[in-house]
């Protein structure tokens, strides 16, 4: 018995909010969501002569050349919480092989923390333990080193044309 007045108040409040939030007070407008309004979105026409721009083609060429030198980095760093207790935290990111001695550039936030344990996975699925050589907090960069067992998949360096 007591629920009816509460239900009636909720329905009346909802109807009041709905009607006062609408700018158009016509009855037809209130029932518009129930009408068939047709297509809500029309797709754009496909351009038949579209090609990649110079910048897009340059990015595609860089990726095709350098994708084998991209590495996956997993790290476990030790952080302190509010109560100064140490806890491990996982970090994950990517990096890029710089030279054949095993130098890798990555983001600092991937490997920042105390005593990081860093695992690097190359494109050929080989895994290495990495050491942190240095960080640049302002630019969010870090330099890692691995000891390669063989030849590393470095990209072919070509001159970059600028216009």
mmCIF file of C-alpha atoms in Angstrom:
data_model
loop_
_atom_site.group_PDB
_atom_site.id
_atom_site.type_symbol
_atom_site.label_atom_id
_atom_site.label_comp_id
_atom_site.label_asym_id
_atom_site.label_seq_id
_atom_site.Cartn_x
_atom_site.Cartn_y
_atom_site.Cartn_z
ATOM 1 C CA UNK A 1 0.000 0.000 0.000
ATOM 2 C CA UNK A 2 2.801 2.444 0.806
ATOM 3 C CA UNK A 3 4.636 1.716 -2.415
ATOM 4 C CA UNK A 4 1.918 3.203 -4.670
ATOM 5 C CA UNK A 5 2.493 6.845 -3.649
ATOM 6 C CA UNK A 6 6.259 6.412 -4.060
ATOM 7 C CA UNK A 7 5.833 4.832 -7.491
ATOM 8 C CA UNK A 8 3.413 7.570 -8.549
ATOM 9 C CA UNK A 9 5.867 10.249 -7.382
ATOM 10 C CA UNK A 10 8.719 8.624 -9.355
ATOM 11 C CA UNK A 11 6.616 8.390 -12.540
ATOM 12 C CA UNK A 12 5.410 11.988 -12.238
ATOM 13 C CA UNK A 13 8.942 13.243 -11.565
ATOM 14 C CA UNK A 14 10.342 11.359 -14.546
ATOM 15 C CA UNK A 15 7.565 12.694 -16.799
ATOM 16 C CA UNK A 16 8.168 16.238 -15.557
ATOM 17 C CA UNK A 17 11.924 16.040 -16.176
ATOM 18 C CA UNK A 18 11.391 14.570 -19.630
ATOM 19 C CA UNK A 19 8.814 17.135 -20.708
ATOM 20 C CA UNK A 20 10.710 20.142 -19.338
ATOM 21 C CA UNK A 21 13.978 19.092 -20.937
ATOM 22 C CA UNK A 22 12.441 18.986 -24.431
ATOM 23 C CA UNK A 23 12.350 22.213 -26.440
ATOM 24 C CA UNK A 24 9.570 21.009 -28.741
ATOM 25 C CA UNK A 25 6.325 20.283 -26.870
ATOM 26 C CA UNK A 26 4.357 18.655 -29.690
ATOM 27 C CA UNK A 27 2.856 15.222 -29.130
ATOM 28 C CA UNK A 28 4.358 14.008 -32.402
ATOM 29 C CA UNK A 29 7.823 14.969 -31.138
ATOM 30 C CA UNK A 30 7.333 13.027 -27.912
ATOM 31 C CA UNK A 31 6.602 9.814 -29.828
ATOM 32 C CA UNK A 32 9.360 10.304 -32.423
ATOM 33 C CA UNK A 33 11.624 7.591 -30.922
ATOM 34 C CA UNK A 34 8.891 5.079 -31.753
ATOM 35 C CA UNK A 35 8.584 6.135 -35.394
ATOM 36 C CA UNK A 36 10.659 4.699 -38.176
ATOM 37 C CA UNK A 37 13.102 7.513 -38.866
ATOM 38 C CA UNK A 38 15.009 5.714 -41.613
ATOM 39 C CA UNK A 39 18.749 5.481 -41.833
ATOM 40 C CA UNK A 40 20.556 7.122 -38.939
ATOM 41 C CA UNK A 41 23.956 7.266 -40.659
ATOM 42 C CA UNK A 42 25.058 7.290 -44.234
ATOM 43 C CA UNK A 43 28.518 6.100 -45.114
ATOM 44 C CA UNK A 44 30.787 8.325 -47.170
ATOM 45 C CA UNK A 45 31.415 7.547 -50.789
ATOM 46 C CA UNK A 46 34.585 5.599 -51.428
ATOM 47 C CA UNK A 47 37.219 7.620 -53.220
ATOM 48 C CA UNK A 48 38.370 5.641 -56.204
ATOM 49 C CA UNK A 49 41.609 7.542 -56.771
ATOM 50 C CA UNK A 50 42.738 7.791 -53.154
ATOM 51 C CA UNK A 51 46.407 7.139 -52.502
ATOM 52 C CA UNK A 52 48.590 7.572 -49.474
ATOM 53 C CA UNK A 53 50.055 10.989 -48.849
ATOM 54 C CA UNK A 54 53.812 11.489 -48.614
ATOM 55 C CA UNK A 55 53.830 11.382 -44.808
ATOM 56 C CA UNK A 56 51.645 8.270 -44.689
ATOM 57 C CA UNK A 57 53.813 6.471 -47.225
ATOM 58 C CA UNK A 58 56.934 7.485 -45.268
ATOM 59 C CA UNK A 59 55.447 5.982 -42.072
ATOM 60 C CA UNK A 60 54.580 2.763 -43.915
ATOM 61 C CA UNK A 61 58.104 2.516 -45.321
ATOM 62 C CA UNK A 62 59.654 3.083 -41.874
ATOM 63 C CA UNK A 63 57.472 0.367 -40.360
ATOM 64 C CA UNK A 64 58.277 -2.134 -43.110
ATOM 65 C CA UNK A 65 61.979 -1.421 -42.707
ATOM 66 C CA UNK A 66 62.175 -1.310 -38.912
ATOM 67 C CA UNK A 67 59.473 -3.636 -37.549
ATOM 68 C CA UNK A 68 61.944 -6.452 -36.884
ATOM 69 C CA UNK A 69 63.955 -4.163 -34.568
ATOM 70 C CA UNK A 70 60.951 -3.469 -32.339
ATOM 71 C CA UNK A 71 61.084 -5.326 -29.018
ATOM 72 C CA UNK A 72 58.595 -6.129 -26.272
ATOM 73 C CA UNK A 73 59.688 -5.153 -22.754
ATOM 74 C CA UNK A 74 58.284 -6.624 -19.546
ATOM 75 C CA UNK A 75 59.537 -5.317 -16.249
ATOM 76 C CA UNK A 76 58.947 -5.868 -12.581
ATOM 77 C CA UNK A 77 59.823 -2.823 -10.499
ATOM 78 C CA UNK A 78 59.552 -2.436 -6.755
ATOM 79 C CA UNK A 79 57.605 0.527 -5.441
ATOM 80 C CA UNK A 80 56.603 1.826 -2.037
ATOM 81 C CA UNK A 81 52.978 2.372 -1.093
ATOM 82 C CA UNK A 82 51.491 4.978 1.250
ATOM 83 C CA UNK A 83 52.641 2.976 4.297
ATOM 84 C CA UNK A 84 56.202 2.603 2.930
ATOM 85 C CA UNK A 85 55.761 -1.077 2.224
ATOM 86 C CA UNK A 86 57.551 -2.397 -0.853
ATOM 87 C CA UNK A 87 55.456 -4.178 -3.470
ATOM 88 C CA UNK A 88 56.242 -5.441 -7.002
ATOM 89 C CA UNK A 89 54.561 -3.799 -9.977
ATOM 90 C CA UNK A 90 54.546 -5.048 -13.559
ATOM 91 C CA UNK A 91 55.350 -2.757 -16.441
ATOM 92 C CA UNK A 92 54.930 -3.492 -20.120
ATOM 93 C CA UNK A 93 55.923 -1.586 -23.212
ATOM 94 C CA UNK A 94 57.896 -1.607 -26.394
ATOM 95 C CA UNK A 95 61.340 -0.494 -27.385
ATOM 96 C CA UNK A 96 63.618 -0.271 -30.364
ATOM 97 C CA UNK A 97 67.020 -1.819 -31.043
ATOM 98 C CA UNK A 98 69.518 0.962 -31.699
ATOM 99 C CA UNK A 99 72.695 -0.920 -32.597
ATOM 100 C CA UNK A 100 74.192 -4.399 -32.874
ATOM 101 C CA UNK A 101 75.742 -4.183 -29.367
ATOM 102 C CA UNK A 102 72.267 -4.589 -27.839
ATOM 103 C CA UNK A 103 71.285 -1.013 -26.940
ATOM 104 C CA UNK A 104 67.532 -0.489 -26.717
ATOM 105 C CA UNK A 105 65.571 2.760 -26.385
ATOM 106 C CA UNK A 106 62.240 2.637 -24.539
ATOM 107 C CA UNK A 107 60.023 4.808 -22.350
ATOM 108 C CA UNK A 108 61.229 5.541 -18.822
ATOM 109 C CA UNK A 109 57.835 4.836 -17.241
ATOM 110 C CA UNK A 110 58.060 1.215 -18.437
ATOM 111 C CA UNK A 111 61.189 0.532 -16.368
ATOM 112 C CA UNK A 112 61.091 3.200 -13.624
ATOM 113 C CA UNK A 113 61.255 2.130 -10.004
ATOM 114 C CA UNK A 114 63.676 0.473 -7.612
ATOM 115 C CA UNK A 115 65.756 -2.502 -8.774
ATOM 116 C CA UNK A 116 63.918 -3.218 -12.008
ATOM 117 C CA UNK A 117 63.954 -6.748 -13.417
ATOM 118 C CA UNK A 118 63.672 -6.263 -17.165
ATOM 119 C CA UNK A 119 62.870 -8.956 -19.721
ATOM 120 C CA UNK A 120 63.200 -8.149 -23.450
ATOM 121 C CA UNK A 121 61.552 -10.254 -26.163
ATOM 122 C CA UNK A 122 62.757 -9.757 -29.730
ATOM 123 C CA UNK A 123 60.688 -10.174 -32.887
ATOM 124 C CA UNK A 124 62.057 -13.717 -33.327
ATOM 125 C CA UNK A 125 60.706 -14.620 -29.829
ATOM 126 C CA UNK A 126 64.173 -14.833 -28.236
ATOM 127 C CA UNK A 127 64.279 -13.453 -24.695
ATOM 128 C CA UNK A 128 67.036 -11.597 -22.843
ATOM 129 C CA UNK A 129 67.550 -10.057 -19.435
ATOM 130 C CA UNK A 130 68.304 -6.353 -19.811
ATOM 131 C CA UNK A 131 70.155 -3.865 -17.648
ATOM 132 C CA UNK A 132 69.106 -0.261 -17.270
ATOM 133 C CA UNK A 133 71.899 2.090 -18.364
ATOM 134 C CA UNK A 134 70.195 5.441 -17.873
ATOM 135 C CA UNK A 135 66.973 7.417 -17.930
ATOM 136 C CA UNK A 136 65.801 10.846 -19.025
ATOM 137 C CA UNK A 137 62.842 11.816 -16.856
ATOM 138 C CA UNK A 138 62.017 14.989 -18.773
ATOM 139 C CA UNK A 139 61.647 13.209 -22.134
ATOM 140 C CA UNK A 140 60.395 9.888 -20.664
ATOM 141 C CA UNK A 141 63.223 7.878 -22.229
ATOM 142 C CA UNK A 142 65.322 4.987 -20.965
ATOM 143 C CA UNK A 143 68.344 3.193 -22.386
ATOM 144 C CA UNK A 144 68.694 -0.565 -21.889
ATOM 145 C CA UNK A 145 71.372 -3.076 -22.854
ATOM 146 C CA UNK A 146 71.103 -6.753 -23.630
ATOM 147 C CA UNK A 147 73.927 -9.174 -24.350
ATOM 148 C CA UNK A 148 72.983 -10.660 -27.715
ATOM 149 C CA UNK A 149 73.760 -14.298 -28.445
ATOM 150 C CA UNK A 150 73.873 -13.722 -32.185
ATOM 151 C CA UNK A 151 73.192 -11.146 -34.839
ATOM 152 C CA UNK A 152 70.376 -8.748 -33.974
ATOM 153 C CA UNK A 153 67.640 -7.870 -36.489
ATOM 154 C CA UNK A 154 68.578 -4.262 -37.193
ATOM 155 C CA UNK A 155 66.889 -2.238 -39.906
ATOM 156 C CA UNK A 156 68.722 -1.228 -43.033
ATOM 157 C CA UNK A 157 69.683 2.421 -42.607
ATOM 158 C CA UNK A 158 68.896 4.580 -45.600
ATOM 159 C CA UNK A 159 69.166 8.281 -46.158
ATOM 160 C CA UNK A 160 65.965 10.102 -45.375
ATOM 161 C CA UNK A 161 64.811 12.498 -48.043
ATOM 162 C CA UNK A 162 63.486 15.832 -46.785
ATOM 163 C CA UNK A 163 61.639 18.325 -48.893
#
